[in-house]
PDB file of C-alpha atoms in Angstrom:
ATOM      1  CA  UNK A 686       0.000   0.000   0.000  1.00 63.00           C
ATOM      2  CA  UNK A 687       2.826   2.806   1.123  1.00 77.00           C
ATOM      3  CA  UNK A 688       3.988   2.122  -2.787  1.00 80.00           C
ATOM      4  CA  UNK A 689       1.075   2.936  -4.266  1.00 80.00           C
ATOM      5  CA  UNK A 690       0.391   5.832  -1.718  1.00 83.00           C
ATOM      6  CA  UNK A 691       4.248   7.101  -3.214  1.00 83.00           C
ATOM      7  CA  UNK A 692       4.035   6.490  -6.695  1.00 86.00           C
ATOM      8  CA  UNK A 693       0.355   8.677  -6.936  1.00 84.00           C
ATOM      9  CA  UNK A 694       2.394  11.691  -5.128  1.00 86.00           C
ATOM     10  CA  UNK A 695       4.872  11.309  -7.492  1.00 87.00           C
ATOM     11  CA  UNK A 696       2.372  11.316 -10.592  1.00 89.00           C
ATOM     12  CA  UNK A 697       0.595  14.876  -8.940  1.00 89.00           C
ATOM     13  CA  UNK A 698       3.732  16.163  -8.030  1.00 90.00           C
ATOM     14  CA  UNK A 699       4.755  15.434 -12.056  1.00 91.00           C
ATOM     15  CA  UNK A 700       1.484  16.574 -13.072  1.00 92.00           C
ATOM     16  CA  UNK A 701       1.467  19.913 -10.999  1.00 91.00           C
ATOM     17  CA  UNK A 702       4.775  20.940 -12.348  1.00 92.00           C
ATOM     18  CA  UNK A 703       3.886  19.786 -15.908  1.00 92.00           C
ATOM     19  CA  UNK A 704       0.982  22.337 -15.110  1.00 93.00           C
ATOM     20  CA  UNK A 705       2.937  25.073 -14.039  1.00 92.00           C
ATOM     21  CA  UNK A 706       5.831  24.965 -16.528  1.00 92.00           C
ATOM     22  CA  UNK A 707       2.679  24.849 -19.083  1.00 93.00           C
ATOM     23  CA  UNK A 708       0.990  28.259 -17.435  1.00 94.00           C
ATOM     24  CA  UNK A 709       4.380  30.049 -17.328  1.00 93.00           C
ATOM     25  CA  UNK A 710       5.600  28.815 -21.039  1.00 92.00           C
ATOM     26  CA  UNK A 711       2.112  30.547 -21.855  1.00 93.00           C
ATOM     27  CA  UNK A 712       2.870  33.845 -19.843  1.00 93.00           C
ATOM     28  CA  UNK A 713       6.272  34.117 -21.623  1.00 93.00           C
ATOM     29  CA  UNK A 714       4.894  33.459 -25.306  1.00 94.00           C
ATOM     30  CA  UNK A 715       2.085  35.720 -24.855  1.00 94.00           C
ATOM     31  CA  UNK A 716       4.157  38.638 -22.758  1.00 93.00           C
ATOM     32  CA  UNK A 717       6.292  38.301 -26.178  1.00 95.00           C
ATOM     33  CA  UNK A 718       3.482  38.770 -28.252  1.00 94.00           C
ATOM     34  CA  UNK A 719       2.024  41.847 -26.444  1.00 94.00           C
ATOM     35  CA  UNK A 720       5.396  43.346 -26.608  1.00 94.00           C
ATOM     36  CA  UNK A 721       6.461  42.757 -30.018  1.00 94.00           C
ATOM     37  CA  UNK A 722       2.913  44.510 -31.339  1.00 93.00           C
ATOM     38  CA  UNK A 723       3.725  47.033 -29.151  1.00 94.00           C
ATOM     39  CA  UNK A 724       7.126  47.906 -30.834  1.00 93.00           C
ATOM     40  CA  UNK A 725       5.595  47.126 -34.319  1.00 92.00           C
ATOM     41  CA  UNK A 726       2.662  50.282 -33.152  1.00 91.00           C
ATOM     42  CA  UNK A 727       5.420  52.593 -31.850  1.00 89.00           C
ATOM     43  CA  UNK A 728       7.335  51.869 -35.014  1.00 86.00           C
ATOM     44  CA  UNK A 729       4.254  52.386 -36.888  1.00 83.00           C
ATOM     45  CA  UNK A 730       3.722  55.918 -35.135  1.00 84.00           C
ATOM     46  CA  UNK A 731       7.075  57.128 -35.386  1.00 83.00           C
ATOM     47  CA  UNK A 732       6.944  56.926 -39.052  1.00 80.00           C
ATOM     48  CA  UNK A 733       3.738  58.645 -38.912  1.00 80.00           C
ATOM     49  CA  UNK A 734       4.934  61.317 -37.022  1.00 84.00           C
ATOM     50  CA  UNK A 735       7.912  61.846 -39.265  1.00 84.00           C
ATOM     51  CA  UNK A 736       6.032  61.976 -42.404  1.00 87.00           C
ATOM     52  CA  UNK A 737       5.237  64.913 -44.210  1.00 89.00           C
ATOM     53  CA  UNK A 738       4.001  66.423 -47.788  1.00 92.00           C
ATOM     54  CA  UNK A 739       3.177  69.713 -49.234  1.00 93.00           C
ATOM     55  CA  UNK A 740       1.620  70.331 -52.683  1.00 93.00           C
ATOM     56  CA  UNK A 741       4.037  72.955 -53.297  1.00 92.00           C
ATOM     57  CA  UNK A 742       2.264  73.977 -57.433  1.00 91.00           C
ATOM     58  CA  UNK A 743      -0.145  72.957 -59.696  1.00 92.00           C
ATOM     59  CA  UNK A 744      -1.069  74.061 -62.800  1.00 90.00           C
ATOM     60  CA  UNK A 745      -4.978  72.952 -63.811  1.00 87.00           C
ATOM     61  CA  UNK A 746      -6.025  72.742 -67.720  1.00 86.00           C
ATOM     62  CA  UNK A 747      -8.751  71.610 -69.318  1.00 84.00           C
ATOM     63  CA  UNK A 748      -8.207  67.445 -68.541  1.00 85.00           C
ATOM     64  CA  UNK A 749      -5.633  67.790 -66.522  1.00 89.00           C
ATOM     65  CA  UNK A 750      -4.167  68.209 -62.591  1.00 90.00           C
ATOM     66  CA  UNK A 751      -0.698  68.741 -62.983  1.00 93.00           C
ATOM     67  CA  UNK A 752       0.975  68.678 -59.074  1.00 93.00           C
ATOM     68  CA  UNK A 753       4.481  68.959 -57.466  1.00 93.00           C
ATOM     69  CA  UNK A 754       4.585  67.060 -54.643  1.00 93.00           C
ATOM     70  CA  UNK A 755       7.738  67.845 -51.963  1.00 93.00           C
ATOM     71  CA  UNK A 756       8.464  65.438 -49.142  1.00 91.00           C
ATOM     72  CA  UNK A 757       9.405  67.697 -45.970  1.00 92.00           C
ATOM     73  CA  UNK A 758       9.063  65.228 -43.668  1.00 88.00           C
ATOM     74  CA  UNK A 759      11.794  62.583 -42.707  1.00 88.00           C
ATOM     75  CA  UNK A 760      10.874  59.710 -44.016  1.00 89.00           C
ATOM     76  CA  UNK A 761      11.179  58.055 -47.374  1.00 88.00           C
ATOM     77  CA  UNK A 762       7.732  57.419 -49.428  1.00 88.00           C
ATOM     78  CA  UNK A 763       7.014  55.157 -51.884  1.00 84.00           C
ATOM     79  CA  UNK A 764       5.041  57.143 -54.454  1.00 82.00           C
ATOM     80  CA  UNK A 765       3.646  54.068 -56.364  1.00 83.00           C
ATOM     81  CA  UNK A 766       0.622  54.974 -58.138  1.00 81.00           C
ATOM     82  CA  UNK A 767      -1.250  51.636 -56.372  1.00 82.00           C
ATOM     83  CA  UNK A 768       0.040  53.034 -52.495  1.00 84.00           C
ATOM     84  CA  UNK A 769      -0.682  56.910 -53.173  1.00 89.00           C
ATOM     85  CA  UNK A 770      -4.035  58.062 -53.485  1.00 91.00           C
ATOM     86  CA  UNK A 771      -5.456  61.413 -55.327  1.00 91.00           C
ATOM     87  CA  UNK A 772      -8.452  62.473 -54.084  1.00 91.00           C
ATOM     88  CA  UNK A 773     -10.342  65.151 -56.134  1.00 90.00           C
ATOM     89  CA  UNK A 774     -13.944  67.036 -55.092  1.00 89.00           C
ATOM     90  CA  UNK A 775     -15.979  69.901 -56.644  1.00 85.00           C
ATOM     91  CA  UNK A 776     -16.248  73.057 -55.891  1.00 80.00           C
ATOM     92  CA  UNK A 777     -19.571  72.295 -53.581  1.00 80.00           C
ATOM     93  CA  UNK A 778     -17.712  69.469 -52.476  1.00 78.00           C
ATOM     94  CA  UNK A 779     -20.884  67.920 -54.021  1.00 79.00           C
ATOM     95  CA  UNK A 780     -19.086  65.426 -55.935  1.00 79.00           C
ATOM     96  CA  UNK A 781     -15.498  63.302 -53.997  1.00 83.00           C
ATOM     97  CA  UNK A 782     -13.713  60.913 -56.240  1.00 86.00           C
ATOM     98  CA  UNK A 783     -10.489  58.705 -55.990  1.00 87.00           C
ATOM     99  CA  UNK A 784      -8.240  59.675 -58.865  1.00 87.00           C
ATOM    100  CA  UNK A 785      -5.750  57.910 -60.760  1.00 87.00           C
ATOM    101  CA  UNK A 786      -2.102  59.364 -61.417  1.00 91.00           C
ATOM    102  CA  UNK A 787       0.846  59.164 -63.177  1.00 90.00           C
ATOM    103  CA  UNK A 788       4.414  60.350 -62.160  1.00 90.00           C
ATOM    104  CA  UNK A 789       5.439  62.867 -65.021  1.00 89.00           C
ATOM    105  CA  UNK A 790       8.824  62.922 -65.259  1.00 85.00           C
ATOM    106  CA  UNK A 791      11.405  62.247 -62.782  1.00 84.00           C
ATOM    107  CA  UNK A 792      11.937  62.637 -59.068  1.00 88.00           C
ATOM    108  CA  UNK A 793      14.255  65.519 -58.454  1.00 86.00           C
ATOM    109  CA  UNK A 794      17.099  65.676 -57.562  1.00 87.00           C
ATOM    110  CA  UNK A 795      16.933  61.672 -57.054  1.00 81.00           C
ATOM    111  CA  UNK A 796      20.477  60.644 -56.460  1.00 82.00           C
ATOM    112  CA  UNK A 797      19.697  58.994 -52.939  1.00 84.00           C
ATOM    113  CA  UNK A 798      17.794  55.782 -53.176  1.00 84.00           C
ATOM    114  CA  UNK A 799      16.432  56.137 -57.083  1.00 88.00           C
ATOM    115  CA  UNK A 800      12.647  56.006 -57.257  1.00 85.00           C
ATOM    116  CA  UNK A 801      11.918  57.055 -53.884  1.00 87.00           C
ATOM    117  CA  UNK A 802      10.627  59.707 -52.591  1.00 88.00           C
ATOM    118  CA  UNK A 803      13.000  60.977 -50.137  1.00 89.00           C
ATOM    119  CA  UNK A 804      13.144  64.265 -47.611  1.00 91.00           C
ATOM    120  CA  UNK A 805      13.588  67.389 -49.895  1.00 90.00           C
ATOM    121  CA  UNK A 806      12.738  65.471 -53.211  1.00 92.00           C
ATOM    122  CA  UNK A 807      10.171  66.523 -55.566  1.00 92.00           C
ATOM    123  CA  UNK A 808       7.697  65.023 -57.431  1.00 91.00           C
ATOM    124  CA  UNK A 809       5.525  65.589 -60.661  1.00 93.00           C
ATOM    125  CA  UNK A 810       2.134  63.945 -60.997  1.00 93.00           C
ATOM    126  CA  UNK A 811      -0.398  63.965 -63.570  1.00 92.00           C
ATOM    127  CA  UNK A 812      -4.315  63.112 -62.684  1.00 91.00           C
ATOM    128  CA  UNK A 813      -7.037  63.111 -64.994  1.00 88.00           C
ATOM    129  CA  UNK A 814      -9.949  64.912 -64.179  1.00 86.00           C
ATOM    130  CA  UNK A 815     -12.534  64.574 -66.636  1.00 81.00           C
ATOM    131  CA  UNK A 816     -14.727  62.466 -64.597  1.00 76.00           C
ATOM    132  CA  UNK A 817     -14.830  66.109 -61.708  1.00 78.00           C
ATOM    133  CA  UNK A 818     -16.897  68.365 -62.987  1.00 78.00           C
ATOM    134  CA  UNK A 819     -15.875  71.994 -61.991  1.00 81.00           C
ATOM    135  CA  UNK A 820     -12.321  70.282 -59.942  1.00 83.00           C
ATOM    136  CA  UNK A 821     -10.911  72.841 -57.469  1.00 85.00           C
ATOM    137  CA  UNK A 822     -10.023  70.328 -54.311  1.00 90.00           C
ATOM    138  CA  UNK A 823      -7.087  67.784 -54.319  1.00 91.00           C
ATOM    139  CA  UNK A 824      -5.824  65.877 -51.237  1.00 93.00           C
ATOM    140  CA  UNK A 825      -2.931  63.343 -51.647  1.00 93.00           C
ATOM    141  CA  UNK A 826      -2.598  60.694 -49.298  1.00 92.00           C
ATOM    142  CA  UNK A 827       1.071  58.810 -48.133  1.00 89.00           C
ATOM    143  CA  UNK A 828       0.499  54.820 -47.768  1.00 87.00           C
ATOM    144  CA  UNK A 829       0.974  56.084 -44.150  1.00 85.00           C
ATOM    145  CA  UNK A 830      -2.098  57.882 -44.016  1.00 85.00           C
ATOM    146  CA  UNK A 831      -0.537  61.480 -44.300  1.00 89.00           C
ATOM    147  CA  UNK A 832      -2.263  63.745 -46.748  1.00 91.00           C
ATOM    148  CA  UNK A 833      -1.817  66.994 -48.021  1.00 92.00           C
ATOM    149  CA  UNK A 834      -4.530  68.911 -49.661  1.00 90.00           C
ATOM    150  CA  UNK A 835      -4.761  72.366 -51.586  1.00 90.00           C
ATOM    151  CA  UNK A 836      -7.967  74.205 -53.237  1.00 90.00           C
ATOM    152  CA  UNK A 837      -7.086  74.793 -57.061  1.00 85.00           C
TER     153      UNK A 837
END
């Protein structure tokens, strides 16, 4: 009997710390998690924070939104026409549509990182806007979320 009485300790003992080391694994893995997302968000806000545009010209004719674009921020941008969006409205603001755009020309000066947008760099776009009757808003929007916007 006293062997049977020692080998079921031994089993809770073995199943209590199988128990704990399961619980604490858990704690660790999801501590981790929590802190890795929270680095990711800071990350995420930093560059947010850093970013900025101005629509330093434009010149409107008939068809056409002509706009240079200047990165004053600190940050690099990707200005891919699928990741920056044009946004153009009426002048009652009646009418808000999502434009397409092309990069006219290219970045200038662009000798640091080609094809990016970096701080000080300009850049020329070219939106259509037949489908806005009447155009005289334009907001253009980072893949960040920062926008710059001008009345035409």
């Amino acid at each position: 009997m006293a062997v049977a009485n020692l080998i079921g300790a031994v089993v809770g003992v073995f199943l209590l710390l199988l128990v704990a080391y399961l619980l604490v694994g858990a704690t660790l893995v999801t501590a981790e998690t929590v802190m890795s997302a929270q680095r990711e968000m800071t990350d995420v806000q930093v560059t947010t924070v850093r970013t900025s545009i101005v629509i330093e010209d434009y010149t409107l004719t008939e068809d056409q939104l002509y706009l240079l674009i200047t990165n004053d921020g600190a940050t690099i941008i990707d200005p891919e026409p699928e990741s920056m969006d044009v946004y153009l409205a009426n002048d009652l603001f009646t009418q808000m549509v999502r434009a397409s755009w092309t990069q006219e020309g290219a970045i200038t000066p662009d000798g640091i990182n080609p094809g990016l947008l970096d701080p000080g760099e300009s850049l020329n776009m070219s939106i259509n806007i037949s489908g806005v009757a009447n155009a005289s808003w334009v907001k253009v929007a980072t893949p960040n979320g920062i926008t710059a916007s001008s009345y035409l």
